C-alpha atoms as a printed R data frame, in Angstrom:
    type eleno elety resid chain resno       x       y       z
1   ATOM     1    CA   ILE     A     1  85.953  93.548  82.587
2   ATOM     2    CA   ARG     A     2  84.555  91.346  85.301
3   ATOM     3    CA   PRO     A     3  80.770  91.067  84.918
4   ATOM     4    CA   GLU     A     4  80.115  92.194  88.495
5   ATOM     5    CA   ALA     A     5  82.510  95.183  88.370
6   ATOM     6    CA   ARG     A     6  79.956  97.980  87.818
7   ATOM     7    CA   ASP     A     7  77.623  96.659  90.544
8   ATOM     8    CA   VAL     A     8  80.521  96.276  92.978
9   ATOM     9    CA   ILE     A     9  81.724  99.834  92.351
10  ATOM    10    CA   GLN     A    10  78.216 101.218  92.881
11  ATOM    11    CA   ALA     A    11  77.817  99.171  96.085
12  ATOM    12    CA   LEU     A    12  81.158 100.464  97.377
13  ATOM    13    CA   LYS     A    13  80.108 104.055  96.725
14  ATOM    14    CA   GLN     A    14  76.803 103.451  98.537
15  ATOM    15    CA   LEU     A    15  78.650 102.362 101.683
16  ATOM    16    CA   GLY     A    16  79.452 106.029 102.204
17  ATOM    17    CA   LYS     A    17  83.087 105.702 103.244
18  ATOM    18    CA   ILE     A    18  84.522 105.584  99.731
19  ATOM    19    CA   LYS     A    19  84.798 109.138  98.445
20  ATOM    20    CA   LYS     A    20  86.443 108.610  95.051
21  ATOM    21    CA   THR     A    21  87.359 105.739  92.781
22  ATOM    22    CA   TYR     A    22  90.301 105.711  90.387
23  ATOM    23    CA   ILE     A    23  91.707 103.547  87.637
24  ATOM    24    CA   ILE     A    24  95.482 103.643  87.380
25  ATOM    25    CA   SER     A    25  96.368 101.801  84.200
26  ATOM    26    CA   GLY     A    26  99.327 101.196  81.955
27  ATOM    27    CA   ASP     A    27  96.973 101.111  78.973
28  ATOM    28    CA   SER     A    28  96.585 104.027  76.605
29  ATOM    29    CA   GLU     A    29  94.210 106.958  77.132
30  ATOM    30    CA   ALA     A    30  91.180 105.914  75.030
31  ATOM    31    CA   PRO     A    31  90.562 102.421  76.471
32  ATOM    32    CA   THR     A    32  91.238 103.604  80.022
33  ATOM    33    CA   ARG     A    33  88.778 106.496  79.660
34  ATOM    34    CA   SER     A    34  86.184 104.176  78.119
35  ATOM    35    CA   LEU     A    35  86.619 101.685  80.962
36  ATOM    36    CA   ALA     A    36  86.300 104.416  83.609
37  ATOM    37    CA   GLU     A    37  83.119 105.761  81.998
38  ATOM    38    CA   SER     A    38  81.519 102.340  81.600
39  ATOM    39    CA   LEU     A    39  82.205 101.377  85.227
40  ATOM    40    CA   GLY     A    40  81.280 104.697  86.815
41  ATOM    41    CA   ILE     A    41  84.833 105.391  88.017
42  ATOM    42    CA   ASP     A    42  85.410 108.989  89.130
43  ATOM    43    CA   HIS     A    43  88.960 109.541  87.813
44  ATOM    44    CA   TYR     A    44  91.512 107.677  85.744
45  ATOM    45    CA   PHE     A    45  95.204 107.770  84.967
46  ATOM    46    CA   ALA     A    46  96.403 106.163  81.733
47  ATOM    47    CA   GLN     A    47  99.836 105.124  80.440
48  ATOM    48    CA   THR     A    48 101.360 104.874  83.905
49  ATOM    49    CA   LEU     A    49 104.423 102.805  84.676
50  ATOM    50    CA   PRO     A    50 104.607 100.749  87.904
51  ATOM    51    CA   ASP     A    51 106.671 103.335  89.796
52  ATOM    52    CA   GLN     A    52 104.345 106.100  88.568
53  ATOM    53    CA   LYS     A    53 101.386 104.181  90.021
54  ATOM    54    CA   ALA     A    54 103.080 104.227  93.421
55  ATOM    55    CA   GLY     A    55 103.838 107.926  92.965
56  ATOM    56    CA   LEU     A    56 100.181 108.677  92.242
57  ATOM    57    CA   ILE     A    57  99.142 106.792  95.368
58  ATOM    58    CA   GLU     A    58 101.698 108.689  97.427
59  ATOM    59    CA   GLN     A    59 100.341 111.949  95.982
60  ATOM    60    CA   LEU     A    60  96.780 110.974  96.967
61  ATOM    61    CA   GLN     A    61  97.982 110.095 100.470
62  ATOM    62    CA   GLN     A    62  99.700 113.473 100.809
63  ATOM    63    CA   GLN     A    63  96.354 115.080  99.920
64  ATOM    64    CA   GLY     A    64  94.870 113.281 102.932
65  ATOM    65    CA   HIS     A    65  93.300 110.303 101.167
66  ATOM    66    CA   PHE     A    66  93.320 106.819 102.667
67  ATOM    67    CA   VAL     A    67  94.090 104.541  99.703
68  ATOM    68    CA   CYS     A    68  92.957 100.984  99.105
69  ATOM    69    CA   TYR     A    69  94.592  99.606  95.960
70  ATOM    70    CA   ILE     A    70  93.140  96.586  94.193
71  ATOM    71    CA   GLY     A    71  95.492  94.895  91.772
72  ATOM    72    CA   ASP     A    72  96.251  91.557  90.208
73  ATOM    73    CA   GLY     A    73  99.376  92.009  88.110
74  ATOM    74    CA   ILE     A    74 103.097  92.178  88.581
75  ATOM    75    CA   ASN     A    75 102.941  95.862  87.582
76  ATOM    76    CA   ASP     A    76 100.682  96.566  90.577
77  ATOM    77    CA   ALA     A    77 103.082  95.353  93.274
78  ATOM    78    CA   ILE     A    78 104.846  98.656  93.948
79  ATOM    79    CA   ALA     A    79 101.532 100.534  94.148
80  ATOM    80    CA   MET     A    80 100.066  97.847  96.412
81  ATOM    81    CA   LYS     A    81 103.027  98.239  98.748
82  ATOM    82    CA   GLN     A    82 102.528 102.033  98.843
83  ATOM    83    CA   ALA     A    83  98.783 101.911  99.623
84  ATOM    84    CA   GLN     A    84  97.464 101.708 103.181
85  ATOM    85    CA   VAL     A    85  95.401  98.656 102.206
86  ATOM    86    CA   SER     A    86  96.035  96.389  99.234
87  ATOM    87    CA   VAL     A    87  93.725  93.727  97.846
88  ATOM    88    CA   SER     A    88  94.326  91.028  95.268
89  ATOM    89    CA   MET     A    89  92.471  87.951  94.089
90  ATOM    90    CA   ALA     A    90  93.323  84.283  93.975
91  ATOM    91    CA   GLY     A    91  94.680  83.524  90.538
92  ATOM    92    CA   ALA     A    92  96.494  86.870  90.280
93  ATOM    93    CA   SER     A    93 100.243  87.005  89.781
94  ATOM    94    CA   HIS     A    94 102.274  85.594  92.662
95  ATOM    95    CA   VAL     A    95 103.875  88.981  93.236
96  ATOM    96    CA   ALA     A    96 100.436  90.623  93.602
97  ATOM    97    CA   THR     A    97  99.097  87.993  96.015
98  ATOM    98    CA   ASP     A    98 102.320  88.034  98.030
99  ATOM    99    CA   THR     A    99 102.233  91.843  98.287
100 ATOM   100    CA   ALA     A   100  98.528  92.165  99.069
101 ATOM   101    CA   GLN     A   101  97.340  92.445 102.644
102 ATOM   102    CA   ILE     A   102  94.020  90.879 101.658
103 ATOM   103    CA   VAL     A   103  93.542  88.137  99.072
104 ATOM   104    CA   LEU     A   104  90.005  87.357  97.908
105 ATOM   105    CA   LEU     A   105  89.998  83.600  97.469
106 ATOM   106    CA   ASN     A   106  86.996  83.200  95.191
107 ATOM   107    CA   GLN     A   107  88.745  84.892  92.204
108 ATOM   108    CA   GLY     A   108  86.120  87.616  92.024
109 ATOM   109    CA   ILE     A   109  85.545  91.079  93.385
110 ATOM   110    CA   SER     A   110  81.938  90.610  94.470
111 ATOM   111    CA   HIS     A   111  82.984  90.381  98.136
112 ATOM   112    CA   LEU     A   112  84.644  93.812  98.233
113 ATOM   113    CA   PRO     A   113  81.572  95.652  99.600
114 ATOM   114    CA   GLN     A   114  81.228  92.956 102.244
115 ATOM   115    CA   MET     A   115  84.898  93.356 103.159
116 ATOM   116    CA   PHE     A   116  84.554  97.138 103.549
117 ATOM   117    CA   TYR     A   117  81.349  96.733 105.561
118 ATOM   118    CA   LEU     A   118  83.001  94.247 107.930
119 ATOM   119    CA   ALA     A   119  86.038  96.511 108.307
120 ATOM   120    CA   GLU     A   120  83.797  99.436 109.253
121 ATOM   121    CA   ARG     A   121  81.815  97.310 111.726
122 ATOM   122    CA   PHE     A   122  85.088  96.041 113.233
123 ATOM   123    CA   HIS     A   123  86.296  99.619 113.645
124 ATOM   124    CA   GLN     A   124  83.029 100.614 115.362
125 ATOM   125    CA   HIS     A   125  83.178  97.538 117.576
126 ATOM   126    CA   ILE     A   126  86.754  98.202 118.692
127 ATOM   127    CA   ASN     A   127  85.932 101.842 119.477
128 ATOM   128    CA   SER     A   128  82.937 100.745 121.563
129 ATOM   129    CA   GLN     A   129  85.053  98.184 123.412
130 ATOM   130    CA   LEU     A   130  87.740 100.765 124.163
131 ATOM   131    CA   GLY     A   131  85.099 103.225 125.323
132 ATOM   132    CA   MET     A   132  83.643 100.696 127.760
133 ATOM   133    CA   MET     A   133  87.003  99.693 129.169
134 ATOM   134    CA   LEU     A   134  88.387 103.221 129.445
135 ATOM   135    CA   GLY     A   135  85.083 104.502 130.806
136 ATOM   136    CA   THR     A   136  85.059 102.089 133.728
137 ATOM   137    CA   THR     A   137  88.753 102.737 134.389
138 ATOM   138    CA   VAL     A   138  88.359 106.529 134.411
139 ATOM   139    CA   PHE     A   139  85.256 106.226 136.592
140 ATOM   140    CA   GLY     A   140  87.149 103.949 138.977
141 ATOM   141    CA   VAL     A   141  90.150 106.233 139.285
142 ATOM   142    CA   SER     A   142  87.833 109.224 139.782
143 ATOM   143    CA   THR     A   143  86.011 107.491 142.617
144 ATOM   144    CA   ILE     A   144  89.302 106.910 144.441
145 ATOM   145    CA   PHE     A   145  89.832 110.645 144.683
146 ATOM   146    CA   LEU     A   146  86.244 111.911 144.790
147 ATOM   147    CA   ALA     A   147  84.374 109.241 146.733
148 ATOM   148    CA   GLY     A   148  87.140 107.571 148.692
149 ATOM   149    CA   TRP     A   149  86.610 104.100 147.205
150 ATOM   150    CA   GLY     A   150  89.237 101.475 147.986
151 ATOM   151    CA   MET     A   151  91.179  99.165 145.702
152 ATOM   152    CA   GLY     A   152  88.725  96.280 146.185
153 ATOM   153    CA   SER     A   153  85.839  98.367 144.848
154 ATOM   154    CA   ILE     A   154  87.897  99.523 141.876
155 ATOM   155    CA   MET     A   155  88.928  95.956 141.024
156 ATOM   156    CA   LEU     A   156  85.288  94.880 141.201
157 ATOM   157    CA   LEU     A   157  84.323  97.769 138.919
158 ATOM   158    CA   ASN     A   158  87.037  96.776 136.415
159 ATOM   159    CA   MET     A   159  85.832  93.156 136.449
160 ATOM   160    CA   LEU     A   160  82.320  94.415 135.779
161 ATOM   161    CA   GLY     A   161  83.702  96.432 132.857
162 ATOM   162    CA   LEU     A   162  85.405  93.324 131.480
163 ATOM   163    CA   LEU     A   163  82.176  91.318 131.716
164 ATOM   164    CA   LEU     A   164  80.242  94.132 130.053
165 ATOM   165    CA   SER     A   165  82.804  94.243 127.249
166 ATOM   166    CA   LEU     A   166  82.690  90.461 126.813
167 ATOM   167    CA   GLY     A   167  78.892  90.479 126.663
168 ATOM   168    CA   TYR     A   168  79.006  93.246 124.057
169 ATOM   169    CA   SER     A   169  81.402  91.145 121.964
170 ATOM   170    CA   PHE     A   170  78.846  88.350 121.765
171 ATOM   171    CA   ALA     A   171  75.863  90.638 121.197
172 ATOM   172    CA   ASP     A   172  77.348  92.880 118.497
173 ATOM   173    CA   GLN     A   173  77.397  90.680 115.392
174 ATOM   174    CA   PRO     A   174  77.480  92.184 111.861
175 ATOM   175    CA   LYS     A   175  74.791  91.218 109.372
176 ATOM   176    CA   ILE     A   176  76.847  90.018 106.421
177 ATOM   177    CA   ALA     A   177  74.061  88.850 104.115
178 ATOM   178    CA   GLN     A   178  72.868  92.426 103.472
179 ATOM   179    CA   HIS     A   179  75.974  93.308 101.485
180 ATOM   180    CA   LYS     A   180  76.201  90.615  98.827
181 ATOM   181    CA   ILE     A   181  76.369  91.582  95.151
182 ATOM   182    CA   SER     A   182  74.532  89.588  92.561
183 ATOM   183    CA   ALA     A   183  76.617  89.035  89.469
């Protein structure tokens, strides 16, 4: 067990977006249960083969869950491919790092909460950007019909929207230091 594992799992749960945590292991029942209890994992599956891991992930997805799978072994590759997001670490098997969408280069998991925080901030940022751009466009098209504005005014309004969006990009910076885990 990585020394920072329990703290990382608790930090991930505190972010609010992670509803449940699972261990899907090829190990037998007793050690898997013990590991899940010691780390504060919500559910566990023991004695699973690689294709069964992928089947469990598919089952979770069919129940409406968005799955992020974290793995480091050759037996995790099929499950990593099935998950919406897959994470591995430097030093893991080549198959795991080649399959993963995200590879943590410092060989630890302490940056996982930071990664989830940045992903959420990115999602919020993109939605805000789209809102600004679509808002000015809808307003511009509306003014053509309702206020009789011409094309020059609409182009000026769209340029203003672009400048507003660019300014927001520089102003909206995430605060990364708040989400570090001490190991």
